[in-house]
Short mmCIF file of C-alpha atoms and ligand atoms in Angstrom, two decimals:
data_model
loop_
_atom_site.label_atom_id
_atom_site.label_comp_id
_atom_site.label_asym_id
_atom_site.label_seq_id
_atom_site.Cartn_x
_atom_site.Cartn_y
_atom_site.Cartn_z
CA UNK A 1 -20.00 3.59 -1.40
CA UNK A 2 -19.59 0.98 1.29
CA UNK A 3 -17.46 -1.33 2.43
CA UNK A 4 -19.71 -4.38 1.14
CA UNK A 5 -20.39 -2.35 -2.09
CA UNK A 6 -16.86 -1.94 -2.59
CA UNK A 7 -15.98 -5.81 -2.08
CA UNK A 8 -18.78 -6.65 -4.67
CA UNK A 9 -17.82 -4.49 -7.12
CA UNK A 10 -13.88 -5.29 -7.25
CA UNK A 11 -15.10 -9.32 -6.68
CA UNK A 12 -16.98 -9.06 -10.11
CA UNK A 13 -14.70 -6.36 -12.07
CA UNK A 14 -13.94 -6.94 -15.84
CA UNK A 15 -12.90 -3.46 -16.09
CA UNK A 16 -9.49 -4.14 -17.91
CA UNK A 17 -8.34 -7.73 -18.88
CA UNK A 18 -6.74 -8.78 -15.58
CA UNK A 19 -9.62 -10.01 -14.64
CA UNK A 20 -8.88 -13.00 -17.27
CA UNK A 21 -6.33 -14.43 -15.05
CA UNK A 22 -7.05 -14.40 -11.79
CA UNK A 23 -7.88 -16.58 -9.40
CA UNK A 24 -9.44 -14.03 -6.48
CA UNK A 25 -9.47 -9.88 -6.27
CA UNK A 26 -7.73 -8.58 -3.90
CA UNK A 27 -9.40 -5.91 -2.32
CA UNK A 28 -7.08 -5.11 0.76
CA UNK A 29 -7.45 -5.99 4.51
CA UNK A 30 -6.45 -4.54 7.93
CA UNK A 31 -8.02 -1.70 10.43
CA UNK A 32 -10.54 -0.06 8.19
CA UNK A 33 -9.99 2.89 10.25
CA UNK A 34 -6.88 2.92 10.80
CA UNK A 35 -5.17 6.74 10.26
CA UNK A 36 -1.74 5.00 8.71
CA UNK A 37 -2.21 2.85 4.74
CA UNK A 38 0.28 1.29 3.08
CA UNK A 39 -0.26 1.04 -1.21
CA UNK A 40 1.67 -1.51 -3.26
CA UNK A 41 1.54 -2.49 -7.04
CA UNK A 42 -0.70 -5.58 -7.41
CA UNK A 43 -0.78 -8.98 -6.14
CA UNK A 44 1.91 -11.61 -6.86
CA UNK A 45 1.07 -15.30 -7.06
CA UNK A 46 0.10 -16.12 -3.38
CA UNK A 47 -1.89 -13.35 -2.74
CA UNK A 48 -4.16 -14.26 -5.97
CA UNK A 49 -4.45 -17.52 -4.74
CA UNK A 50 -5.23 -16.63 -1.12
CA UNK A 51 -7.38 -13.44 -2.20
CA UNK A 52 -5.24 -11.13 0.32
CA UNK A 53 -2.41 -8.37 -0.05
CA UNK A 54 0.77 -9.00 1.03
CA UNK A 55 1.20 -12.69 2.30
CA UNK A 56 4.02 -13.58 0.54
CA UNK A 57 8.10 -12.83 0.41
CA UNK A 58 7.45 -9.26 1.11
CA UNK A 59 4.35 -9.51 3.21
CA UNK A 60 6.77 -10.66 5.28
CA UNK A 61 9.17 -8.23 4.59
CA UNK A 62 6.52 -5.53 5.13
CA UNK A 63 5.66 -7.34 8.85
CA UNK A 64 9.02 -7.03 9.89
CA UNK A 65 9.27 -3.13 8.12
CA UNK A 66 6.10 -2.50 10.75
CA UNK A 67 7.54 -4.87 13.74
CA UNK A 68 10.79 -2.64 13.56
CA UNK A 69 8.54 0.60 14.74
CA UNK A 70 6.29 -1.47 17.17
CA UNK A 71 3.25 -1.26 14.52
CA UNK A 72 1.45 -4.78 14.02
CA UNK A 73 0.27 -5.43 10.75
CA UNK A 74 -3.42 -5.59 12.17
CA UNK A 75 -3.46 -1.86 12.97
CA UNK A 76 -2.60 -0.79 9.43
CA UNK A 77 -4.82 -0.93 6.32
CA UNK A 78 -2.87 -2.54 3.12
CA UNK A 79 -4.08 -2.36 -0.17
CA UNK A 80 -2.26 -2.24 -3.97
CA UNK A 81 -2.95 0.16 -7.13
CA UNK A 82 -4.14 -2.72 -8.45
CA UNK A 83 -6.63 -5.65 -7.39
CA UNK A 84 -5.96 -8.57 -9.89
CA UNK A 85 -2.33 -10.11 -10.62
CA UNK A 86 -0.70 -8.97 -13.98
CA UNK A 87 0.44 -12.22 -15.56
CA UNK A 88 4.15 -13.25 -14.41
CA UNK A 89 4.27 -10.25 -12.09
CA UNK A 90 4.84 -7.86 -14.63
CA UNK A 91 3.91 -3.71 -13.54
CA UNK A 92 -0.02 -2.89 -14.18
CA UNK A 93 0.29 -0.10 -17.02
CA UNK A 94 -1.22 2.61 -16.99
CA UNK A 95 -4.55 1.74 -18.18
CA UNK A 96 -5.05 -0.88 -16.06
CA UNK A 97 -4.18 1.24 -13.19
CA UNK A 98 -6.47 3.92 -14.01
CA UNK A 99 -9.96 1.82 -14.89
CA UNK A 100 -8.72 0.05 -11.37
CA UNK A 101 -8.10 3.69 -9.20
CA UNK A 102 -12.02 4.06 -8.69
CA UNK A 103 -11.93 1.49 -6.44
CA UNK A 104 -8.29 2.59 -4.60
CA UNK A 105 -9.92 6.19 -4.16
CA UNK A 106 -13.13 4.38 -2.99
CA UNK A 107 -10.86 3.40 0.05
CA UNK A 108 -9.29 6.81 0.47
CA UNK A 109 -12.65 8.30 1.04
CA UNK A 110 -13.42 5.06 3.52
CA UNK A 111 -10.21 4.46 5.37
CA UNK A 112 -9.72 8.52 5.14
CA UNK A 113 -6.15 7.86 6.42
CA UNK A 114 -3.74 10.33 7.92
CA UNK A 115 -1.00 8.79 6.27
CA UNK A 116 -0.22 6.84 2.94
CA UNK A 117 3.06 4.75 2.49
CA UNK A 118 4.28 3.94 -0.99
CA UNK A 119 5.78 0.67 -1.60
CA UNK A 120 7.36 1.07 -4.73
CA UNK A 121 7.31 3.34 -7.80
CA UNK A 122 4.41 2.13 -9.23
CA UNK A 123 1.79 3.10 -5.88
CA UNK A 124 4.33 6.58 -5.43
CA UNK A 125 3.98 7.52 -9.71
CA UNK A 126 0.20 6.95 -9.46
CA UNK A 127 -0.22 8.93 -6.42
CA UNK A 128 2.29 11.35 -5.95
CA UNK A 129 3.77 12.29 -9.47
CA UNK A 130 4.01 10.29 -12.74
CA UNK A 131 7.97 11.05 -12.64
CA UNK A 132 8.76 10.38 -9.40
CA UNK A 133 12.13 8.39 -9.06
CA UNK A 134 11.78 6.09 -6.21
CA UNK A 135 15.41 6.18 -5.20
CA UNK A 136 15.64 10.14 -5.35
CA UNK A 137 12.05 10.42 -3.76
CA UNK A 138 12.10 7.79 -0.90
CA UNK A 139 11.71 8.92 2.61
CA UNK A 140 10.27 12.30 1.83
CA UNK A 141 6.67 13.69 2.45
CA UNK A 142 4.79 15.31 0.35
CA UNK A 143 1.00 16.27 1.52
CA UNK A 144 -1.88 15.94 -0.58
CA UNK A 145 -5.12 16.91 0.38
CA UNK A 146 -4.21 16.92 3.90
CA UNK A 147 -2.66 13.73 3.68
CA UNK A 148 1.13 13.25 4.13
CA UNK A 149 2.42 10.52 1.56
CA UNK A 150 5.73 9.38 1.42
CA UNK A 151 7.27 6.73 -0.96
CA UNK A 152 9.42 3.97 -0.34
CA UNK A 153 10.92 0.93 -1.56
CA UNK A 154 9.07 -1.87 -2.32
CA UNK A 155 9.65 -5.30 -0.19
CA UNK A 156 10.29 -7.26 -3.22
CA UNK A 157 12.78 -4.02 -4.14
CA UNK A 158 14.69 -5.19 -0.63
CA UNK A 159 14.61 -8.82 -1.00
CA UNK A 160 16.28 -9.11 -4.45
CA UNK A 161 18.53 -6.31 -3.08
CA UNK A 162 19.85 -6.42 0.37
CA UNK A 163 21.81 -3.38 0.27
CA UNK A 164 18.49 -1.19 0.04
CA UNK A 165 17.25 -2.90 3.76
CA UNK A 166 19.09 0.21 6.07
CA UNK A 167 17.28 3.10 3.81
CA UNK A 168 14.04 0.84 4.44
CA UNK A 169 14.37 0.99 7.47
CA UNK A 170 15.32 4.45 7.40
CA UNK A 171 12.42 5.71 5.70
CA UNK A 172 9.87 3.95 8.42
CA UNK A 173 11.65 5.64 11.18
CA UNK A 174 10.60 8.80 9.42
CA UNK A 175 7.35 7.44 9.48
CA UNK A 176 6.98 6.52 13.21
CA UNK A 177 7.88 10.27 13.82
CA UNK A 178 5.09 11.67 11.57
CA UNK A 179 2.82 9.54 13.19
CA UNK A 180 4.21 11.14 16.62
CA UNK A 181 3.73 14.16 15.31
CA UNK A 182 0.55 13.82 14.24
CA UNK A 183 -0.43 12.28 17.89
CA UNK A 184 -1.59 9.24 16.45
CA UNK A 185 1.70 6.73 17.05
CA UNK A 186 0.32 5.76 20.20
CA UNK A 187 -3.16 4.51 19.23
CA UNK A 188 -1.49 2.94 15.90
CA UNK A 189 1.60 1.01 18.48
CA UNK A 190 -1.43 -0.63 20.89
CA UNK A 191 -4.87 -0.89 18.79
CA UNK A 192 -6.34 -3.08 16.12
CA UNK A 193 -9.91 -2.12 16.47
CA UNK A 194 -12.49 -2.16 12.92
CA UNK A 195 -10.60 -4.94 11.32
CA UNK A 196 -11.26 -6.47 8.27
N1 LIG B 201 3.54 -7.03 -4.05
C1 LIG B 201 2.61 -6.04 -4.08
O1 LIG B 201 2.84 -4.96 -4.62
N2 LIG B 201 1.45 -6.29 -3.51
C2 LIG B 201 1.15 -7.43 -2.89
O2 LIG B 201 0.04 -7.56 -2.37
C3 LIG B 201 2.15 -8.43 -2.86
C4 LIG B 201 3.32 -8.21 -3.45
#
């Protein structure tokens, strides 16, 4: 599948009943090659109306998450489980996750990143395991496949709770030194090249 296939097929999905209330699909955006993706639940309110992940509250939150390790957003690709808003915010089950996880694995297999980062229990249960506990879980790897996913709190998590801000912040120092490890911090600190 490609890129443009992709888009087309998420901008026209009726897969699960979502689709009856959104205003856009929103398929994800950043460095389509980029070796480091971050996976959150679904879009909230502004990012149905503006068709893009992450442009609200905790977009922001998540700018500042990536600022604090010398990562723009621009060299990242950030996508959710999900690509239409579940009425009043509420979690996607678990059907409407899976008829929705074709098009999530579709950008596994195009991104083919290094590394995934979890925002929240909802991306870390449907990728890691169905029992994970986020606060137990947080900040540790676990590789998949080759690829090295570790779950965190969500920015929305951090927001309504300050206290939860220092493990944050914690957990994406961890990250910076798997990407160091990995010899790809470097590239990922300076370059925004293949965006989308
Ligand atoms: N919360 C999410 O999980 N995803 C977004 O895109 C915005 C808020």
């Amino acid at each position: 599948m490609t890129w443009e296939e992709l888009a087309d097929a998420i901008s026209i999905c009726q897969n699960c009943s979502l689709c009856k209330g959104r205003t856009n699909t929103v398929l994800g955006e950043g460095n389509r090659k980029s070796p480091l993706m971050f996976v959150g639940e679904g879009p909230g309110e502004q990012e149905d109306l503006s068709g893009r992940p992450f442009v609200g509250a905790a977009g922001q939150y998540l700018d500042r998450m990536l600022a604090s390790i010398g990562i723009k957003r621009e060299a990242v690709y950030i996508c959710n489980v999900v690509k239409c808003r579940p009425p009043e915010n509420r979690t996607p089950t678990r059907e409407e996750q899976e008829k929705c996880r074709i098009y999530l694995d579709a950008q596994f297999e195009l991104v083919n990143p290094q590394v995934i980062v979890c925002l929240g229990s909802t991306p870390a249960r449907a990728l890691i395991h169905p029992d994970i506990r986020i606060t137990k879980a947080r900040g540790m790897w676990h590789l998949k496949r080759g690829i090295y996913i570790m779950p965190t709190y969500h920015p929305a998590a951090i927001l309504y709770d300050p206290t939860k801000e220092q493990a944050s912040l914690y957990d994406i120092s961890v990250v910076r030194e798997k990407l160091r490890e990995l010899r790809i911090y470097d590239q990922l600190s300076m370059g925004t090249e293949g965006n989308a």
